[in-house]
Tab-separated table of C-alpha atoms in Angstrom:
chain	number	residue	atom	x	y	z
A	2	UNK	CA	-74.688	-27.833	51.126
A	3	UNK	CA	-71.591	-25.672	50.559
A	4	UNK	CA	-69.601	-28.523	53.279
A	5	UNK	CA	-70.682	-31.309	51.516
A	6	UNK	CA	-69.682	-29.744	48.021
A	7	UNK	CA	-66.340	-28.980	49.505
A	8	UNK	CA	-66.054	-32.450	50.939
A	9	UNK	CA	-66.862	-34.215	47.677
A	10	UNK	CA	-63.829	-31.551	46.139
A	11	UNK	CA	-61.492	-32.998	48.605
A	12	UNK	CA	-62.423	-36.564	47.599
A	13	UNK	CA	-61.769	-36.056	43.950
A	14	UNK	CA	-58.396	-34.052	44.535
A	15	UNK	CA	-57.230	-36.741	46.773
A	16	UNK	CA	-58.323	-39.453	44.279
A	17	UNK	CA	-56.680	-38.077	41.307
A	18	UNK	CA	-53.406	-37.510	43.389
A	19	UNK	CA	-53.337	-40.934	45.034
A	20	UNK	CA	-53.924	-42.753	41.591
A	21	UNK	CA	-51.633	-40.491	39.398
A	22	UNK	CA	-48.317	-42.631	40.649
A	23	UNK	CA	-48.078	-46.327	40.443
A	24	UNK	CA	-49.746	-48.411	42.528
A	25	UNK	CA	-47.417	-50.911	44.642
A	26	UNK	CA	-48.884	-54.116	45.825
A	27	UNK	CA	-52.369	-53.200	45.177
A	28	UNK	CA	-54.827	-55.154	47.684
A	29	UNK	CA	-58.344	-56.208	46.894
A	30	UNK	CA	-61.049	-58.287	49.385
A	31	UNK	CA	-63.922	-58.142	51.261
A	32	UNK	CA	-64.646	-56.299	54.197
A	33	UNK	CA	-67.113	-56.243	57.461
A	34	UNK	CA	-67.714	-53.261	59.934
A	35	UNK	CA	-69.928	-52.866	62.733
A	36	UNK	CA	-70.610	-49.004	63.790
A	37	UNK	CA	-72.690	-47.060	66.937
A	38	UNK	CA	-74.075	-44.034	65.799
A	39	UNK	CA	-75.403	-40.789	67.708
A	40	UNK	CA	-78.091	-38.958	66.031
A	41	UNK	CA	-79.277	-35.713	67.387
A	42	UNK	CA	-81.822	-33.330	66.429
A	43	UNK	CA	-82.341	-29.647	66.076
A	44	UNK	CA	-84.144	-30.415	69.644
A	45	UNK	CA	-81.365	-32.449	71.426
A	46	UNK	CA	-83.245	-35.201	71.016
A	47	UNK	CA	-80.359	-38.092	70.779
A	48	UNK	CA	-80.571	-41.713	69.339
A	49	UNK	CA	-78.525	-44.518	69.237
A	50	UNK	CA	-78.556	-46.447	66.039
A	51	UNK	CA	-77.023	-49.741	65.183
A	52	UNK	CA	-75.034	-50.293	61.444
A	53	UNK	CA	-74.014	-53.399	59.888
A	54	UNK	CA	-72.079	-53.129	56.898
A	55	UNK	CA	-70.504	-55.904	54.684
A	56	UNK	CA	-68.831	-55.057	51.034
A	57	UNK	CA	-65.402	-55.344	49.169
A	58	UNK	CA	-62.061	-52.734	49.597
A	59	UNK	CA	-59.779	-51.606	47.408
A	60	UNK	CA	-55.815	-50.494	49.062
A	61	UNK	CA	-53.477	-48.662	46.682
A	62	UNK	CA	-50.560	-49.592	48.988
A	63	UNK	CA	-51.147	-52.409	50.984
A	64	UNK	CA	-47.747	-53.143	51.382
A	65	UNK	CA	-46.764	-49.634	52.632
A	66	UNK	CA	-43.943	-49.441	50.188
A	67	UNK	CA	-45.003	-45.717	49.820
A	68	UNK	CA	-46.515	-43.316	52.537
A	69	UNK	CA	-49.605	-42.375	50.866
A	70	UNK	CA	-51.930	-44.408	49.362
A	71	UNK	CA	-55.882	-44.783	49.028
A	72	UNK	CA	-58.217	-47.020	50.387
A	73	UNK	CA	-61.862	-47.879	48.506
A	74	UNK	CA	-64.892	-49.461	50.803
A	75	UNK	CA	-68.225	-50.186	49.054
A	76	UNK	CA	-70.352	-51.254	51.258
A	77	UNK	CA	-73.821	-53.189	51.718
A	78	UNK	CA	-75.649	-51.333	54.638
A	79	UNK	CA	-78.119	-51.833	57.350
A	80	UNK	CA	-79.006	-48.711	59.483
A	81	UNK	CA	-80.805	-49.551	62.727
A	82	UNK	CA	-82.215	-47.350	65.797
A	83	UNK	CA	-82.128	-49.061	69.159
A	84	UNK	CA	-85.935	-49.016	69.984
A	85	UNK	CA	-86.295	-50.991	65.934
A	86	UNK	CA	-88.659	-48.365	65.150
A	87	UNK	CA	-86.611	-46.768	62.162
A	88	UNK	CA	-84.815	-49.120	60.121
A	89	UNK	CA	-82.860	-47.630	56.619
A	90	UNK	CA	-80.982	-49.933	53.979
A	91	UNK	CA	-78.881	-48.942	51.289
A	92	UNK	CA	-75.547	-47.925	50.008
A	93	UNK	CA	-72.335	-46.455	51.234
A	94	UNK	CA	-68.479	-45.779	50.180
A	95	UNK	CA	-65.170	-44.720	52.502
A	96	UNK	CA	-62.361	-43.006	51.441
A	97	UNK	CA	-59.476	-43.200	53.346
A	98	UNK	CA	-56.302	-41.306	52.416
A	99	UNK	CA	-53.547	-43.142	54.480
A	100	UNK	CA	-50.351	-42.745	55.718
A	101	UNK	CA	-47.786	-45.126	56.541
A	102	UNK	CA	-46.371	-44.772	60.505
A	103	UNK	CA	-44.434	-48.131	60.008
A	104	UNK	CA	-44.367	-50.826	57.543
A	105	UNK	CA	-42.402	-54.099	56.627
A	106	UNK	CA	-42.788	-56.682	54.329
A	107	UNK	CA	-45.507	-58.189	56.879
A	108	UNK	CA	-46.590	-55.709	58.652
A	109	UNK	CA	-48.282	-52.257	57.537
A	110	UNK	CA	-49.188	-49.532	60.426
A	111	UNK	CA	-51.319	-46.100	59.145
A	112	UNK	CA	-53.469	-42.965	59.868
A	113	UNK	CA	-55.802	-40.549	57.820
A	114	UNK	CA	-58.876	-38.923	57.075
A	115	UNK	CA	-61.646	-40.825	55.927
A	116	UNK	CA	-64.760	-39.457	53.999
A	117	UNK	CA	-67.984	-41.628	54.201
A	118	UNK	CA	-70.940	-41.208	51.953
A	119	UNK	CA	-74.178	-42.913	53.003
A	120	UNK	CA	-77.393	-43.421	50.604
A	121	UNK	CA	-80.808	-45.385	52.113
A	122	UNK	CA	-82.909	-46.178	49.671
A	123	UNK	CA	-85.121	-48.015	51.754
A	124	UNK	CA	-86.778	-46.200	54.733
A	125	UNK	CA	-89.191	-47.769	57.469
A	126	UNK	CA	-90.237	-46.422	60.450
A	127	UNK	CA	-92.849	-48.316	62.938
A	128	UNK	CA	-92.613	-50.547	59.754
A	129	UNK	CA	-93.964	-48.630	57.239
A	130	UNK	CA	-91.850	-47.660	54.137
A	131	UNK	CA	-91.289	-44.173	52.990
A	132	UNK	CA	-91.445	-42.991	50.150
A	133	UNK	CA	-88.140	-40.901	49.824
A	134	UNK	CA	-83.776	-41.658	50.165
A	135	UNK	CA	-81.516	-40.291	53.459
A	136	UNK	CA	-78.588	-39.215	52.774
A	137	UNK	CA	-75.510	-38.975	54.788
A	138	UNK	CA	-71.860	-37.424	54.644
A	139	UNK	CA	-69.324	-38.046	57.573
A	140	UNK	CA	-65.662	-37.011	57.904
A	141	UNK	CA	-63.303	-37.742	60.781
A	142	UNK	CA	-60.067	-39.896	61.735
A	143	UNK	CA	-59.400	-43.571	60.801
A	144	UNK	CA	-56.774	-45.672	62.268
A	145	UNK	CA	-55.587	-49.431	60.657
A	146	UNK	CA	-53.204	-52.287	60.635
A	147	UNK	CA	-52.677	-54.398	57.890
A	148	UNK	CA	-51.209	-57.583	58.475
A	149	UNK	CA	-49.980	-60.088	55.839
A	150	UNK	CA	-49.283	-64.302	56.494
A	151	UNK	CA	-47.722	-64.686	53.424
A	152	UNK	CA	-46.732	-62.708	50.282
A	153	UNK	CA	-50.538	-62.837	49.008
A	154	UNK	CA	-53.140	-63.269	52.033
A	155	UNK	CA	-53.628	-61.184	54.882
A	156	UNK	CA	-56.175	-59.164	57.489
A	157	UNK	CA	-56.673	-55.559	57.479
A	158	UNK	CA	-58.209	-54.188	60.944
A	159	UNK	CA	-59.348	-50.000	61.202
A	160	UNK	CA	-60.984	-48.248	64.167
A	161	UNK	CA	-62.908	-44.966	63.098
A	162	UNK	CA	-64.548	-42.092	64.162
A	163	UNK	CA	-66.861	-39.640	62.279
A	164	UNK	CA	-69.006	-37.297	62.434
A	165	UNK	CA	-71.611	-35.920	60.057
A	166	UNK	CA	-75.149	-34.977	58.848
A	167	UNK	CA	-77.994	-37.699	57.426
A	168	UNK	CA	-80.875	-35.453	55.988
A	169	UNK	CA	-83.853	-36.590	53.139
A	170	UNK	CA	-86.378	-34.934	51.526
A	171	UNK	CA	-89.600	-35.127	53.122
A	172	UNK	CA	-90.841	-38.728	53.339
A	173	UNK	CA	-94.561	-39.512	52.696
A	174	UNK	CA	-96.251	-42.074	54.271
A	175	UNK	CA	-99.541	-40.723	52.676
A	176	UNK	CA	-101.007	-37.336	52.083
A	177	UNK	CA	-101.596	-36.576	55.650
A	178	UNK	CA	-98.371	-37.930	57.135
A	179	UNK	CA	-94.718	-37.218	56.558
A	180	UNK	CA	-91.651	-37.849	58.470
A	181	UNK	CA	-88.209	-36.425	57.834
A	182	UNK	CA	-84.480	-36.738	58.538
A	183	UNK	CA	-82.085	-34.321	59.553
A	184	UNK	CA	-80.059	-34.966	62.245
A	185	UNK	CA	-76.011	-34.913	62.927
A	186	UNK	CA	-74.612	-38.330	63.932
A	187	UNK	CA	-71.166	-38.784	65.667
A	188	UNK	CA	-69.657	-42.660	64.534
A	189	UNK	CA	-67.523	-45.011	65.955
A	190	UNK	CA	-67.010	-47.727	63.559
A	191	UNK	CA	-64.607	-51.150	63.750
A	192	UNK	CA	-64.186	-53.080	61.143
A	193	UNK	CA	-62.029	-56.214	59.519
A	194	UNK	CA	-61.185	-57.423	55.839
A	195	UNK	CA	-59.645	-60.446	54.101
A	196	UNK	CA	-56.996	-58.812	51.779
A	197	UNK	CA	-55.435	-60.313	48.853
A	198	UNK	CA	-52.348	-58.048	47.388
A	199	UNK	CA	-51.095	-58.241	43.945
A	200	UNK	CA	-48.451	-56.544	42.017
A	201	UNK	CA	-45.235	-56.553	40.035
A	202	UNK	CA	-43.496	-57.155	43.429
A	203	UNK	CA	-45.160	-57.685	46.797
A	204	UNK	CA	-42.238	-57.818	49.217
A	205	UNK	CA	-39.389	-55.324	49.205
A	206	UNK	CA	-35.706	-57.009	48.574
């Protein structure tokens, strides 16, 4: 409890910094990501689990003009074990707090931190729904590329890893049965976006 308090701290502090300035060629589209997922138990028990994630991002400085800048992700999400016997959908956000290692006018090369925040809503296992949310905060490296065609469209590609806890309440399936989460997952996610920047000026002169 005391990490994850600490980790939403970070997020805010980060936020407030990265917004404070202006924003140069801000970039807004849509974004996919496909993600393997370790979960392990208190017993060793591990699990591989399957996420597909589709949503919209928001880049501060798409263009790179500056060496910081803050990247948004909210994103649609289905959580998937390999046997199919526990299946969650829901919610989840990404913060990435990136810095520029090379940029031109076409071209945008970074590195950060990235914070992911995960919310299920809907819970099945052996197809039965429980009655309760998983939640799940990750941390770890992110590395991207954005490239841009022209001075408006382009393709943002990231490669991620994370690692983290997922943990609910307990779950009822009725009043004899329960089944709960709490488990630390190590994630390798890739994902791609259609970007479309905006601004007072998108290239540099």
């Amino acid at each position: 409890m005391i990490m994850k308090k600490l980790k939403c701290k970070l997020v805010l502090s980060l936020l407030a910094l990265s917004v404070s300035g202006n924003c140069f060629a801000t970039g807004l589209g849509v974004t996919n990501s496909v993600s393997n997922e370790l979960w392990s138990d208190s017993a060793q028990n591990n699990v591989n689990h399957d996420v597909k994630s589709l949503g919209f991002l928001l880049d501060t400085n798409e263009s790179g003009r500056k060496v910081f800048g803050y990247r948004f992700r909210f994103l649609l999400e289905r959580n998937e074990s390999e046997d199919k016997s526990v299946k969650l959908e829901g919610y989840a956000t990404t913060h990435d707090f990136a810095f520029s290692l090379f940029a031109n006018d076409h071209f945008r090369m970074w590195l950060g931190p990235r914070l992911k925040a995960a919310r299920y809503d809907d819970v099945r296992v052996n197809g039965v729904k429980v009655s309760d949310e998983v939640n799940g905060y990750l941390f770890g490296p992110v590395f991207g590329i954005n490239v841009f065609l022209d001075k408006v469209v382009g393709f943002s590609f990231a490669v991620s890893r994370l690692a983290g806890d997922y943990d609910s309440r307990r779950n009822v399936f009725n009043a004899n049965s329960t089944y709960d989460i709490d488990v630390y997952s190590r994630t390798t996610t890739v994902e791609a976006s259609l970007v479309f920047r905006f601004g007072k000026r998108r290239f540099r002169h």
